[in-house]
Coordinates of C-alpha atoms in Angstrom, one line a residue:
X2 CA 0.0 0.0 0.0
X3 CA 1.5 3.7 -1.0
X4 CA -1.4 5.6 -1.3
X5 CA 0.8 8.6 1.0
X6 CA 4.1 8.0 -1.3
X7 CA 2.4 7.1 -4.8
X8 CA 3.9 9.9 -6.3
X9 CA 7.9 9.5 -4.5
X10 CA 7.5 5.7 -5.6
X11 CA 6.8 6.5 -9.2
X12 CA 9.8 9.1 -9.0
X13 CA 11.8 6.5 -7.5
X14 CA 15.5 6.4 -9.0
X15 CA 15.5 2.6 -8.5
X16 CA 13.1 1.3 -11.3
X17 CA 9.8 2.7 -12.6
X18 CA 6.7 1.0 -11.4
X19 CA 5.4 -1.0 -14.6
X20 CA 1.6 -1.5 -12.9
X21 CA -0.1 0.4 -10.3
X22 CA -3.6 -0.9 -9.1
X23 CA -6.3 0.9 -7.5
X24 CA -9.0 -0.5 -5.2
X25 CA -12.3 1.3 -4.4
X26 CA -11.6 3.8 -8.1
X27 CA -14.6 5.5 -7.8
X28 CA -12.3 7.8 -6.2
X29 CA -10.0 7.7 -8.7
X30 CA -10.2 11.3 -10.0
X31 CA -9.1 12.4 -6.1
X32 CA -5.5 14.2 -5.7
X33 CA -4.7 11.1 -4.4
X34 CA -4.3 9.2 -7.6
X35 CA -3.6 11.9 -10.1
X36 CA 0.4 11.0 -10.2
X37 CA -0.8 8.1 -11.6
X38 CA -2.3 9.9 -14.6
X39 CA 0.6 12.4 -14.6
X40 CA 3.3 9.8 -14.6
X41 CA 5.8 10.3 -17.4
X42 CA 6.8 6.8 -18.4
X43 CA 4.9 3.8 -19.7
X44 CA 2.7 3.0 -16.9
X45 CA -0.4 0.6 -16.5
X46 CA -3.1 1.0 -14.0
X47 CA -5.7 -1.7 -13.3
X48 CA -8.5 0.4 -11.5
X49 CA -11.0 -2.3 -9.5
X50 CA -14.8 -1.2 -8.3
X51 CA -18.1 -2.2 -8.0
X52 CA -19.8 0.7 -7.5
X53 CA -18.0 3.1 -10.9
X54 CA -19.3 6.7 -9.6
X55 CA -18.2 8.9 -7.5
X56 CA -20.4 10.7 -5.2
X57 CA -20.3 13.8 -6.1
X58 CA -21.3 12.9 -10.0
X59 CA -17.5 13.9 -11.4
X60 CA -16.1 11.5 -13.8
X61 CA -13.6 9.3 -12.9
X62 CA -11.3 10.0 -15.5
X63 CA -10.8 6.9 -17.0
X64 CA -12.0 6.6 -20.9
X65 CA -13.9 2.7 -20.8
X66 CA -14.5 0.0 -18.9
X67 CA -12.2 -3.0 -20.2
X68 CA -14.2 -5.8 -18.1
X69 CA -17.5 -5.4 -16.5
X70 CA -20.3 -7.7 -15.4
X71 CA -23.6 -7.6 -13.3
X72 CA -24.6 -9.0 -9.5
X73 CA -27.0 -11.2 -11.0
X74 CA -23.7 -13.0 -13.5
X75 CA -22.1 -13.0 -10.2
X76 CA -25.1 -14.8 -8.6
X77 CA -25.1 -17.3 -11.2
X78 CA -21.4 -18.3 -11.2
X79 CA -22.1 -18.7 -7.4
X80 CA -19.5 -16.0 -6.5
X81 CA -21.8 -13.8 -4.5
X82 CA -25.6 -14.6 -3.0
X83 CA -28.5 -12.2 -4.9
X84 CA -29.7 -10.7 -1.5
X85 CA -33.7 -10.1 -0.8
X86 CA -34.9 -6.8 -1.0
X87 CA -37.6 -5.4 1.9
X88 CA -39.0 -2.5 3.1
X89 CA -39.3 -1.6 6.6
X90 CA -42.2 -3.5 8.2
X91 CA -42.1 -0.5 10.9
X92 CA -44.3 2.2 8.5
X93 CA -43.3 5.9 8.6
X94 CA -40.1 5.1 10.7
X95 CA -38.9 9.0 11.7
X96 CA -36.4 7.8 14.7
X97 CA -39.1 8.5 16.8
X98 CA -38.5 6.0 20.5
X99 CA -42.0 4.3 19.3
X100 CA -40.5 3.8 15.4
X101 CA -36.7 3.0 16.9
X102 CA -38.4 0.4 19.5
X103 CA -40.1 -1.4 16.6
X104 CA -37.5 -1.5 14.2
X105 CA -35.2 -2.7 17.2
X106 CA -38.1 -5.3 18.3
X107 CA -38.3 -6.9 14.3
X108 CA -34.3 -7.3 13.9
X109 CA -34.0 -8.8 17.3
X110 CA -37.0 -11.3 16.4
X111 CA -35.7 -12.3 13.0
X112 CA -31.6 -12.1 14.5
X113 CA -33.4 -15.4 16.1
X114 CA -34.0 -17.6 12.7
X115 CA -32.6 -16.1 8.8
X116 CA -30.3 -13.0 10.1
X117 CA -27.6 -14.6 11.4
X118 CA -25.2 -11.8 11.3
X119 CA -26.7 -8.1 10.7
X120 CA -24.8 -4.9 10.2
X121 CA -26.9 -2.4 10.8
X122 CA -26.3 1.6 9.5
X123 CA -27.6 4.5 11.0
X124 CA -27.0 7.7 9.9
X125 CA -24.9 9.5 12.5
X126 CA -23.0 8.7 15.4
X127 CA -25.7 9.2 18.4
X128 CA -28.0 7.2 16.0
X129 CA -25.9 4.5 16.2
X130 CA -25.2 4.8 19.7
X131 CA -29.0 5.1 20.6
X132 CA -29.9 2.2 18.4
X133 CA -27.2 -0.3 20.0
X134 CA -28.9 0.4 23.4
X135 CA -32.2 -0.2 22.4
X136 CA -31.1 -3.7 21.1
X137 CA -29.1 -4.9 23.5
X138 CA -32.0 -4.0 26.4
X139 CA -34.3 -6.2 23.9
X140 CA -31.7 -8.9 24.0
X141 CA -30.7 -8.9 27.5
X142 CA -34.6 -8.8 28.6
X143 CA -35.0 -12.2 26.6
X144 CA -33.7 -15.8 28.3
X145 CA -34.7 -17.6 24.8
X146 CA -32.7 -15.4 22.0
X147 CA -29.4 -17.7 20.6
X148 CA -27.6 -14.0 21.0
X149 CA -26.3 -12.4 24.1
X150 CA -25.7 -8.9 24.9
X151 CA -22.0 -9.3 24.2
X152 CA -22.9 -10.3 20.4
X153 CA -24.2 -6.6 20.0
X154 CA -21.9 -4.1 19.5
X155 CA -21.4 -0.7 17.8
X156 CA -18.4 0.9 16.4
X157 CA -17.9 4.5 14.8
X158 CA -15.1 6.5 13.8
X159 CA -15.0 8.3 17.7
X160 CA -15.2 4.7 19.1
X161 CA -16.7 1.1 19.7
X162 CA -18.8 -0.3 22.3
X163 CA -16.0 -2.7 23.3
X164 CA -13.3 0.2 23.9
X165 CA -10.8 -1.2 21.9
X166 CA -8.9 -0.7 18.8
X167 CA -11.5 -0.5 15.6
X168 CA -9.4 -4.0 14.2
X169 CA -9.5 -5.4 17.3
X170 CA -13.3 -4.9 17.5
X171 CA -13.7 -6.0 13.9
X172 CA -11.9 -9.6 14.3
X173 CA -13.9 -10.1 17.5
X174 CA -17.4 -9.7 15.2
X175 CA -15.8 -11.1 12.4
X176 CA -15.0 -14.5 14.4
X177 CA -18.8 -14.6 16.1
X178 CA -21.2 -16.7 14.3
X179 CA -24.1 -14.4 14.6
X180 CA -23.8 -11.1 16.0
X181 CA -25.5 -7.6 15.3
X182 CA -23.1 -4.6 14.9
X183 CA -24.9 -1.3 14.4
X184 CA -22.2 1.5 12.7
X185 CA -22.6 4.4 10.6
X186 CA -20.8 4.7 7.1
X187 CA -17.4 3.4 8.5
X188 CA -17.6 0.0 7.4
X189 CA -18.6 0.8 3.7
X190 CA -15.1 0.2 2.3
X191 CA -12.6 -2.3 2.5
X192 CA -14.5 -4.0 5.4
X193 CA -15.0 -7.7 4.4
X194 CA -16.9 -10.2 6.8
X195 CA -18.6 -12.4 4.5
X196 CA -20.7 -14.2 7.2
X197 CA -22.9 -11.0 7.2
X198 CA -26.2 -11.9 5.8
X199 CA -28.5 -9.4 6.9
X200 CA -27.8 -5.6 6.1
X201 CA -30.1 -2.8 7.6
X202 CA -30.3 0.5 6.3
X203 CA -32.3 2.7 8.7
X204 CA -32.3 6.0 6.8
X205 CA -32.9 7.3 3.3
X206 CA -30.6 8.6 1.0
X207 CA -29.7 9.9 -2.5
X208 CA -26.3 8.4 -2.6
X209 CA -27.0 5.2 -5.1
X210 CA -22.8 4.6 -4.2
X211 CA -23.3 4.2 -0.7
X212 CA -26.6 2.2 -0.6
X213 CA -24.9 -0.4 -3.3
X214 CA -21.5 -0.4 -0.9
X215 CA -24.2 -1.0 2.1
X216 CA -26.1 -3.8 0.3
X217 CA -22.5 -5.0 -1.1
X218 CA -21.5 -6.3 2.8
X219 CA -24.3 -8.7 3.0
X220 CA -24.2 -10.3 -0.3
X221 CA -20.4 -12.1 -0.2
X222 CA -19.5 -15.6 -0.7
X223 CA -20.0 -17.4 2.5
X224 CA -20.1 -21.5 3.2
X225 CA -23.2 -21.3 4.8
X226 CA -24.4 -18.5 3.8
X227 CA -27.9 -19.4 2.2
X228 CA -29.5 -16.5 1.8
X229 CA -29.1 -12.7 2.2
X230 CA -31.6 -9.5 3.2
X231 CA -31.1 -5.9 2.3
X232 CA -33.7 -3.8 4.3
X233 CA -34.4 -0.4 3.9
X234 CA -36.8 2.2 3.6
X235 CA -36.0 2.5 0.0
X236 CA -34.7 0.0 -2.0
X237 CA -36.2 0.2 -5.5
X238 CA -32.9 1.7 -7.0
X239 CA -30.9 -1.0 -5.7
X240 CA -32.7 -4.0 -7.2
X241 CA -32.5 -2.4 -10.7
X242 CA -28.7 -2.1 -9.8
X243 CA -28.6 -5.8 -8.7
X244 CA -29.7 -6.7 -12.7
X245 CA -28.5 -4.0 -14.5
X246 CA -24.7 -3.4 -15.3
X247 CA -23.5 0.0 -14.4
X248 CA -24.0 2.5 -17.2
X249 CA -20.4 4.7 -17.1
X250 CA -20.1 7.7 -18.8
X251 CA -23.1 6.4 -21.3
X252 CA -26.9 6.8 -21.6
X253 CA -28.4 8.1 -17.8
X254 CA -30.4 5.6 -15.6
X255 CA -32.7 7.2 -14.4
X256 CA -35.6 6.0 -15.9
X257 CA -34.1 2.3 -15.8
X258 CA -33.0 0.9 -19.3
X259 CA -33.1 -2.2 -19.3
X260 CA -29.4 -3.1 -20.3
X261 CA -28.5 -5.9 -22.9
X262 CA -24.7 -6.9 -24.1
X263 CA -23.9 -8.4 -27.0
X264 CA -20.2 -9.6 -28.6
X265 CA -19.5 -9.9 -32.4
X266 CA -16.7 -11.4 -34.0
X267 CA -16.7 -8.8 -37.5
X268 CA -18.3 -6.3 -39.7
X269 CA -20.8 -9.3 -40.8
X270 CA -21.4 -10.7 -37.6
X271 CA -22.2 -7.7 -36.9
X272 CA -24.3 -6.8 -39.1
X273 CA -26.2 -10.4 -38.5
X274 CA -26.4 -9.7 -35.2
X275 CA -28.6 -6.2 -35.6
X276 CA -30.4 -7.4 -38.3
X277 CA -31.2 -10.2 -35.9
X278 CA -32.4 -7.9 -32.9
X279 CA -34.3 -5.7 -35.1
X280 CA -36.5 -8.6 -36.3
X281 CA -37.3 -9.9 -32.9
X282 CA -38.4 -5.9 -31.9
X283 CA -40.4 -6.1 -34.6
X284 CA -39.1 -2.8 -35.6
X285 CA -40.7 -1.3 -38.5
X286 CA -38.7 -2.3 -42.2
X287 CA -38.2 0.6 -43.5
X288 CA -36.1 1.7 -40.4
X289 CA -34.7 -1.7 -40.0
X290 CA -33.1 -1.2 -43.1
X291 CA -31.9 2.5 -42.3
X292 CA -30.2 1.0 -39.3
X293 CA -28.4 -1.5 -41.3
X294 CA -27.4 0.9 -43.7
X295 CA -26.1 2.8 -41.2
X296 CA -23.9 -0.2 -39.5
X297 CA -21.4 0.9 -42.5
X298 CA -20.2 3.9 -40.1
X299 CA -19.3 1.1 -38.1
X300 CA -15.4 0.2 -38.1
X301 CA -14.4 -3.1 -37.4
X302 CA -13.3 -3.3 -33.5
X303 CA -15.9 0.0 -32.7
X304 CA -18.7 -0.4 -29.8
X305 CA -22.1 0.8 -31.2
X306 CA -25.6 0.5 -29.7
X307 CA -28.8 0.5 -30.0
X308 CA -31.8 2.2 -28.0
X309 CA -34.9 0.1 -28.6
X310 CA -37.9 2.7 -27.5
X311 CA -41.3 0.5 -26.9
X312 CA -44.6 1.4 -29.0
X313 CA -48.3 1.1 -27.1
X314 CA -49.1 -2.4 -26.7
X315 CA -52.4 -3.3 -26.5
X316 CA -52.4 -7.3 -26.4
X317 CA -52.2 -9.8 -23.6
X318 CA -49.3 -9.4 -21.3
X319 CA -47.7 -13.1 -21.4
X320 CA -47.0 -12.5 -24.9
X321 CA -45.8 -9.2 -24.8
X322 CA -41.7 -10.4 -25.3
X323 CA -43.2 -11.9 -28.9
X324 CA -45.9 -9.5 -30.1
X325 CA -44.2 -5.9 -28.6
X326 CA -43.3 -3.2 -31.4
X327 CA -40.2 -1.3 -30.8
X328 CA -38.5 1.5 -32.5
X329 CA -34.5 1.3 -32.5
X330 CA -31.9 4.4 -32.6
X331 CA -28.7 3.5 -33.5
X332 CA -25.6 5.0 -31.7
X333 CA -22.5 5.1 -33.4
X334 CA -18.9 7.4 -32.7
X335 CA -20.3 9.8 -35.1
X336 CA -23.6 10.7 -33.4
X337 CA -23.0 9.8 -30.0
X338 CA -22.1 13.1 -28.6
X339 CA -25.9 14.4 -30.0
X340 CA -27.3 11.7 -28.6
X341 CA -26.3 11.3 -25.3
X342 CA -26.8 15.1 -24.7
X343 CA -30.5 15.2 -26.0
X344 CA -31.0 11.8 -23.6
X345 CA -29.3 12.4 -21.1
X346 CA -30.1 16.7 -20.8
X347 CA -34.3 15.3 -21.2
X348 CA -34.0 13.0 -18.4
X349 CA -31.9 15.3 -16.2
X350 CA -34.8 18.1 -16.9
X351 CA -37.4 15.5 -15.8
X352 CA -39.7 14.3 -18.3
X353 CA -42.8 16.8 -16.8
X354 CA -40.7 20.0 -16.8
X355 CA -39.3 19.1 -20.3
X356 CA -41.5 20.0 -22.9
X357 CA -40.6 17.6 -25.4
X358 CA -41.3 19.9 -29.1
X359 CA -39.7 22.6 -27.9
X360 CA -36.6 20.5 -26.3
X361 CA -36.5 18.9 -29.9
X362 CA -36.5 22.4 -31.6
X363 CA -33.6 24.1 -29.4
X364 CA -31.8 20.8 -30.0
X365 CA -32.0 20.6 -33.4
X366 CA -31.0 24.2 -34.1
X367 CA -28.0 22.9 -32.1
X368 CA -27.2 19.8 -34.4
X369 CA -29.1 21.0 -37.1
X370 CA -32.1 19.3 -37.7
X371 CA -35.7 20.2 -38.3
X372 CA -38.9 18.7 -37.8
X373 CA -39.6 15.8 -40.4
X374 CA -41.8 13.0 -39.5
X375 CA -40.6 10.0 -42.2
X376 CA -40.0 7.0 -39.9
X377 CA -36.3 7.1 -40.3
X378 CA -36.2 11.1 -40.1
X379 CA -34.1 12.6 -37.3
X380 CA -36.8 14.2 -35.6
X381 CA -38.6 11.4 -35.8
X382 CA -36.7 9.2 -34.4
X383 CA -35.9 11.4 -31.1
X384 CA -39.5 12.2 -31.5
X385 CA -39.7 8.6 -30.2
X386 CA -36.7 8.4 -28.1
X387 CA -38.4 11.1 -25.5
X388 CA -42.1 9.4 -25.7
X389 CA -40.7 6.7 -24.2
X390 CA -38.2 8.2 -21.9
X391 CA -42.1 10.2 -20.9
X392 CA -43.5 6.5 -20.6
X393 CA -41.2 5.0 -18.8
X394 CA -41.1 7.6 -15.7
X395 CA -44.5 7.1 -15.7
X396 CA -44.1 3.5 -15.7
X397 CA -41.7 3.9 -12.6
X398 CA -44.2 6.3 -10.8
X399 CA -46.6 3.4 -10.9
X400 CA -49.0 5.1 -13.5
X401 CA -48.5 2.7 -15.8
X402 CA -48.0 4.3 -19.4
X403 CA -49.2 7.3 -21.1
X404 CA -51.7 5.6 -22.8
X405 CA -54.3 3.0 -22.3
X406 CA -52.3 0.0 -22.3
X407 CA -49.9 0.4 -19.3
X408 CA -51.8 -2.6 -17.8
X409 CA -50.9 -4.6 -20.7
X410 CA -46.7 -4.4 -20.2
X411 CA -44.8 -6.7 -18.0
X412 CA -43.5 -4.0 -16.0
X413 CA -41.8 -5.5 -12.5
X414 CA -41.5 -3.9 -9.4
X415 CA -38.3 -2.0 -8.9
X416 CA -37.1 -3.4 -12.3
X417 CA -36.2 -2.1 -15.2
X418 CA -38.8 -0.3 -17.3
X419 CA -40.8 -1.7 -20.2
X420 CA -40.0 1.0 -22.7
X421 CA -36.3 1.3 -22.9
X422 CA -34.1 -1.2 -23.7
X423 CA -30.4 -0.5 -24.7
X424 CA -28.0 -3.1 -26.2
X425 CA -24.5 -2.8 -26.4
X426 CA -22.7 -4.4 -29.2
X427 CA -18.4 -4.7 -28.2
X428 CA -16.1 -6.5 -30.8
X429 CA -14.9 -9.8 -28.9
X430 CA -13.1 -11.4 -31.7
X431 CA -12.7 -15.4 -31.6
X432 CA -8.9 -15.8 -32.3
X433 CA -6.0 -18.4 -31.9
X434 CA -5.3 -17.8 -27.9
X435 CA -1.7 -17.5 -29.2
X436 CA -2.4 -15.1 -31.4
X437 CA -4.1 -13.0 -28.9
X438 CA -1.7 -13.4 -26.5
X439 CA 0.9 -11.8 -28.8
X440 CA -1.1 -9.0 -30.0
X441 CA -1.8 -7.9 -26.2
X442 CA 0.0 -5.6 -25.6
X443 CA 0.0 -4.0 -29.0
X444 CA -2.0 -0.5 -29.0
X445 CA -3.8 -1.4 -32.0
X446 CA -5.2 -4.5 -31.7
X447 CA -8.4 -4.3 -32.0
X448 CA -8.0 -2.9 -35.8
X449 CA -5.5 -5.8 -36.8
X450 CA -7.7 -8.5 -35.2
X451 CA -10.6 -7.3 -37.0
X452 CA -8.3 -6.9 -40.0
X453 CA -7.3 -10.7 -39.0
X454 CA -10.6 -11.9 -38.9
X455 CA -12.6 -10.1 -41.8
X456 CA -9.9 -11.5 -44.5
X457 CA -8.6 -14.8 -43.0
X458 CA -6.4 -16.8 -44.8
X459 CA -4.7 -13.6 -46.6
X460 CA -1.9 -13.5 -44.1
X461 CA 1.2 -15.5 -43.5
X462 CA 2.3 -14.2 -40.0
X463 CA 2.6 -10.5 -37.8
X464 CA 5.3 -8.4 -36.5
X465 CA 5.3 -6.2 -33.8
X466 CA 7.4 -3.2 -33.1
X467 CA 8.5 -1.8 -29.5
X468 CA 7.6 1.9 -29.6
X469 CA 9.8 5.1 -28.1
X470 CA 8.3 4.8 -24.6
X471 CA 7.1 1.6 -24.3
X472 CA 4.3 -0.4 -26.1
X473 CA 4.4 -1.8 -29.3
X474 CA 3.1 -1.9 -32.7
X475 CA 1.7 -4.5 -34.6
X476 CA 1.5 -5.3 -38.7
X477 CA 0.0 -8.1 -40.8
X478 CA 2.2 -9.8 -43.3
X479 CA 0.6 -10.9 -46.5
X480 CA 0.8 -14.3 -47.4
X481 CA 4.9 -14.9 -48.9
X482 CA 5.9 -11.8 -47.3
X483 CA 6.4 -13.2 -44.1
X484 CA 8.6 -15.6 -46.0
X485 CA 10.8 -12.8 -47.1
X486 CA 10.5 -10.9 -44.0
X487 CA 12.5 -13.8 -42.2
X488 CA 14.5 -14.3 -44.9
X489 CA 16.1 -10.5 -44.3
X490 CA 16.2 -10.8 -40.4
X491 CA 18.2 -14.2 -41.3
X492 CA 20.2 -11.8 -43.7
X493 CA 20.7 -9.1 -41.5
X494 CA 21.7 -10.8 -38.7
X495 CA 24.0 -12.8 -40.5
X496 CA 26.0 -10.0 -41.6
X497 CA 26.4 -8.2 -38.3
X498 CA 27.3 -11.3 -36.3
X499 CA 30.4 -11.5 -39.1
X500 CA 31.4 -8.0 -38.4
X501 CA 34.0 -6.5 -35.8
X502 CA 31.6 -5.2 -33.0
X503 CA 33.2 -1.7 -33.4
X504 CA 31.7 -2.2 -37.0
X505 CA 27.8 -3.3 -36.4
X506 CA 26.0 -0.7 -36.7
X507 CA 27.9 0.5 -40.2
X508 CA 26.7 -2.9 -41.2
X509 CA 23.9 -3.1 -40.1
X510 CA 22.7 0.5 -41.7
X511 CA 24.2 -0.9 -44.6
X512 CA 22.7 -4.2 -44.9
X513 CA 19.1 -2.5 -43.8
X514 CA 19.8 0.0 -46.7
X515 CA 20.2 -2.8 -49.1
X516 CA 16.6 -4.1 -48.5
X517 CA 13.6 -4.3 -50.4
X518 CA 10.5 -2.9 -48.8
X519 CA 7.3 -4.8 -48.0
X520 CA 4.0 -3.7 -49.1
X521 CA 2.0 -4.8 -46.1
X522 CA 4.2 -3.0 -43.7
X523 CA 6.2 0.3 -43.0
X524 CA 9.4 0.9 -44.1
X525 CA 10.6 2.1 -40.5
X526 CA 9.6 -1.8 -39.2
X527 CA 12.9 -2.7 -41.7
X528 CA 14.8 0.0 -40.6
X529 CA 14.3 -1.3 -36.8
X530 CA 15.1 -4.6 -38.2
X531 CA 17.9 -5.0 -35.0
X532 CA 14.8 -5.6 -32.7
X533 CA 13.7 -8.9 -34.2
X534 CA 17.5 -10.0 -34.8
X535 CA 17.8 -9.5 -31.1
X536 CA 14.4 -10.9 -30.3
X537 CA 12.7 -12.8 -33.2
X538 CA 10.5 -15.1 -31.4
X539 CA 9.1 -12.6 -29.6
X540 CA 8.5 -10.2 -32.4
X541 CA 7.3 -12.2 -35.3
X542 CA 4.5 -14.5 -35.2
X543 CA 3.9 -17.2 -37.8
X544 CA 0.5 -18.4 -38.4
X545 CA 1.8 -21.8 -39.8
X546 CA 3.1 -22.8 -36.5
X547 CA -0.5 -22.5 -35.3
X548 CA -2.4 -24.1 -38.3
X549 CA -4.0 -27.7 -37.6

């Protein structure tokens, strides 16, 4: 740990870091971390979180995500337990001694069968105080309860209950079998006692960071952990979370998208892949084909996506995943910036303060377009976009939709909303595992895969270059040039291991000099030719040696 002397230890004389790796990087874009982002040599930084905000909205400062995936994934691969999500069965609580007593009275009762171990939060330090007290009365006054009043404690940044060192305190809870602790926020991060099962959040708040971190100590791997309860008086926003992926630095959330990912391997999977999802939307043809036409923007190794906005549906509701009409806007690098603004600026206004011609109108003097109502037309198609964000906060306010058929959509409670779905589409090539192991740590790989993969067969092997700083560079070779590239590192080298050492690098300029260039790759790669003479089998990859 240098998180004081991050910026000495990069400075160091005696070696430059080559990785530095950040836990809890939602505060990433703190002072704390910036030398990491000012360091002048080849550094790489792994940043790890599961809760990619910051609290005060700021962005992180990181560009993407490289690796992402949802609670409910997690769930599935058995690495975490999905927790339960209640609300309090005390109604109204307001901290009140009546409202305190019965909250106190139902964790003690249920601390007695599925809470085994409860952390619970209150929201300042004589809360937390007061609210220990009134539990361990209720468990002291009862002969029957499996807990005693030593498995009740309280801990706070001024102090614990057991007046000892916060660790100390910790390891004492963390060792009981079931216990209650009561704290405020101090035990949000890097706090890990997986037995916790039961996580009670007595007080409402805005900060979606902090209630995720909250529901996050409850949900952990544990051997006998068989269930797990997040209780609060609130908890909507965290389910979606639970299901969703985080959204960073994309389309906002809240109106609750429901969020889809989906890989491709090329241009025509691609393309496949759309065409595919558009059909099953039963998006209308005429702008199913405009959206394909418009996957030719799309470079091989880009991200793209598409917003599918729902249409009124009027049938029965178990067959609205078949029968439901969508409309689908497609984002691409050259239109995101518009889009995200007018999405994101419409739901930040709130969908009843926003009036949605005149938000179109000053929008589309600002990327110039005008009203036009063709079904593939700009207007049109934002036209849409906003009628559904409008629907869908409905939807969440429990009004169903704008029109006569909210009854008829599948919305679930504290889900994600029936009118709004947005699919991702990422390039995840399928490549020889060699291959990709050498193209790594190559700053353009995504292009050469794709490259790669769109004409395979045309290539005989790749070459990578180390670049001025660190990092390297990769190029295809064509079919019988990598034949001829070998030959003239065999060449090369050759000649230079004949020659006096005070005479090399005259050779070698010499015997470079004397080469023929390659179409398929720069003529500075030659020139460097004394990299792959030093290092061959690290630089030049043969696709024979991997062909079955």
């Amino acid at each position: 740990m240098v998180q004081k002397q991050l910026r000495e230890c990069l400075e160091a004389n005696n070696g430059s870091p080559l990785l530095a790796i950040v836990d809890e990087a939602h505060h990433a874009a703190a002072p704390t971390y910036q030398p990491i982002f000012d360091a002048h040599h080849a550094l790489a930084a792994l940043f790890l979180t599961a809760t990619p905000n910051r609290t005060d909205e700021l962005p992180l400062g990181i560009d993407q995500i490289s690796y992402s995936i949802t609670y409910r994934q997690l769930a599935d691969r058995r690495v975490i337990v999905l927790p339960q999500f209640e609300e309090f069965r005390v109604p109204n609580f307001d901290w009140s001694p009546e409202s305190v007593d019965a909250l106190a009275e139902d964790i003690v009762e249920r601390a007695a069968s599925e809470f085994t171990k409860v952390l619970v939060l209150a929201p300042r330090v004589d809360r937390v105080v007061e609210f220990y007290n009134v539990l361990r009365d209720k468990i002291g006054a009862r002969d029957d309860h499996p807990l005693t009043i030593d498995d009740v404690g309280y801990i706070h940044g001024s102090g614990n209950s057991h007046d000892v060192a916060p660790e100390h305190f910790l390891a004492t809870f963390r060792e009981k079998p079931r216990a209650i602790y009561v704290s405020a926020q101090l035990l949000l991060e890097g706090f890990d006692d997986p037995t916790i099962n039961a996580v009670v959040i007595s007080y409402p708040s805005q900060s979606l960071v902090k209630l995720m971190q909250a529901a996050g100590r409850c949900v952990r791997y544990s051997p006998e952990k068989r269930a797990a309860f997040v209780v609060q008086a609130r908890s909507e926003a965290l389910e979606y979370y639970f299901d969703q992926r985080w959204l960073y630095q994309e389309i906002s959330d809240r109106f609750r998208p429901e969020l889809l990912d989906i890989t491709y391997a090329s241009t025509t999977d691609l393309r496949e892949k759309v065409a595919a999802v558009l059909q099953t939307h039963n998006v209308d043809d005429q702008l199913q084909e405009h959206v394909i036409q418009n996957l030719d923007s799309v470079a091989a190794g880009q991200t793209c996506r598409l917003l599918f906005t729902g249409l009124p549906y009027f049938g029965e509701v178990a067959n609205f995943p078949a029968d439901a009409r969508w409309t689908a806007f497609l984002e691409t690098e050259a239109n995101s910036t518009e889009f995200r603004w007018i999405f994101n600026d419409f739901c930040a206004r709130g969908t009843e303060a926003a009036d949605p011609i005149e938000f179109l109108r000053a929008y589309g003097r600002k990327f110039s377009f005008g009203p036009a109502y063709d079904v593939s037309a700009t207007w049109r198609r934002y036209s849409d976009v906003l009628t559904a964000i409008h629907n869908a906060a409905q939807e969440l306010k429990g009004a169903g939709a704008s029109s006569a058929d909210g009854v008829s959509r599948p919305y679930g409670a504290n889900g994600a909303t029936t009118w709004l779905r947005y699919i991702t589409f990422r390039y995840d090539p399928v490549i020889d595992p060699e291959l990709a192991a050498f193209l790594a740590d190559c700053y353009n790989v995504d292009p050469i895969t794709a490259r790669y993969i769109a004409e395979r067969g045309a290539f005989g092997g790749c070459v990578k270059l180390l670049l001025p700083g660190g990092g390297y560079e990769a190029h295809l070779l064509v079919k019988g040039e990598d034949a001829i590239f070998r030959e003239q590192i065999g060449s090369v080298r050759a000649s230079v291991l004949a020659a006096r050492s005070d005479e090399r690098f005259a050779v070698f300029a010499a015997s470079v000099a004397s080469l023929r260039g390659l179409p398929a790759i720069p003529r500075y790669v030659i020139d460097r030719l004394d990299q792959f003479i030093n290092d061959e089998p690290r630089l030049l990859f043969l696709f024979e040696r991997t062909s079955r």
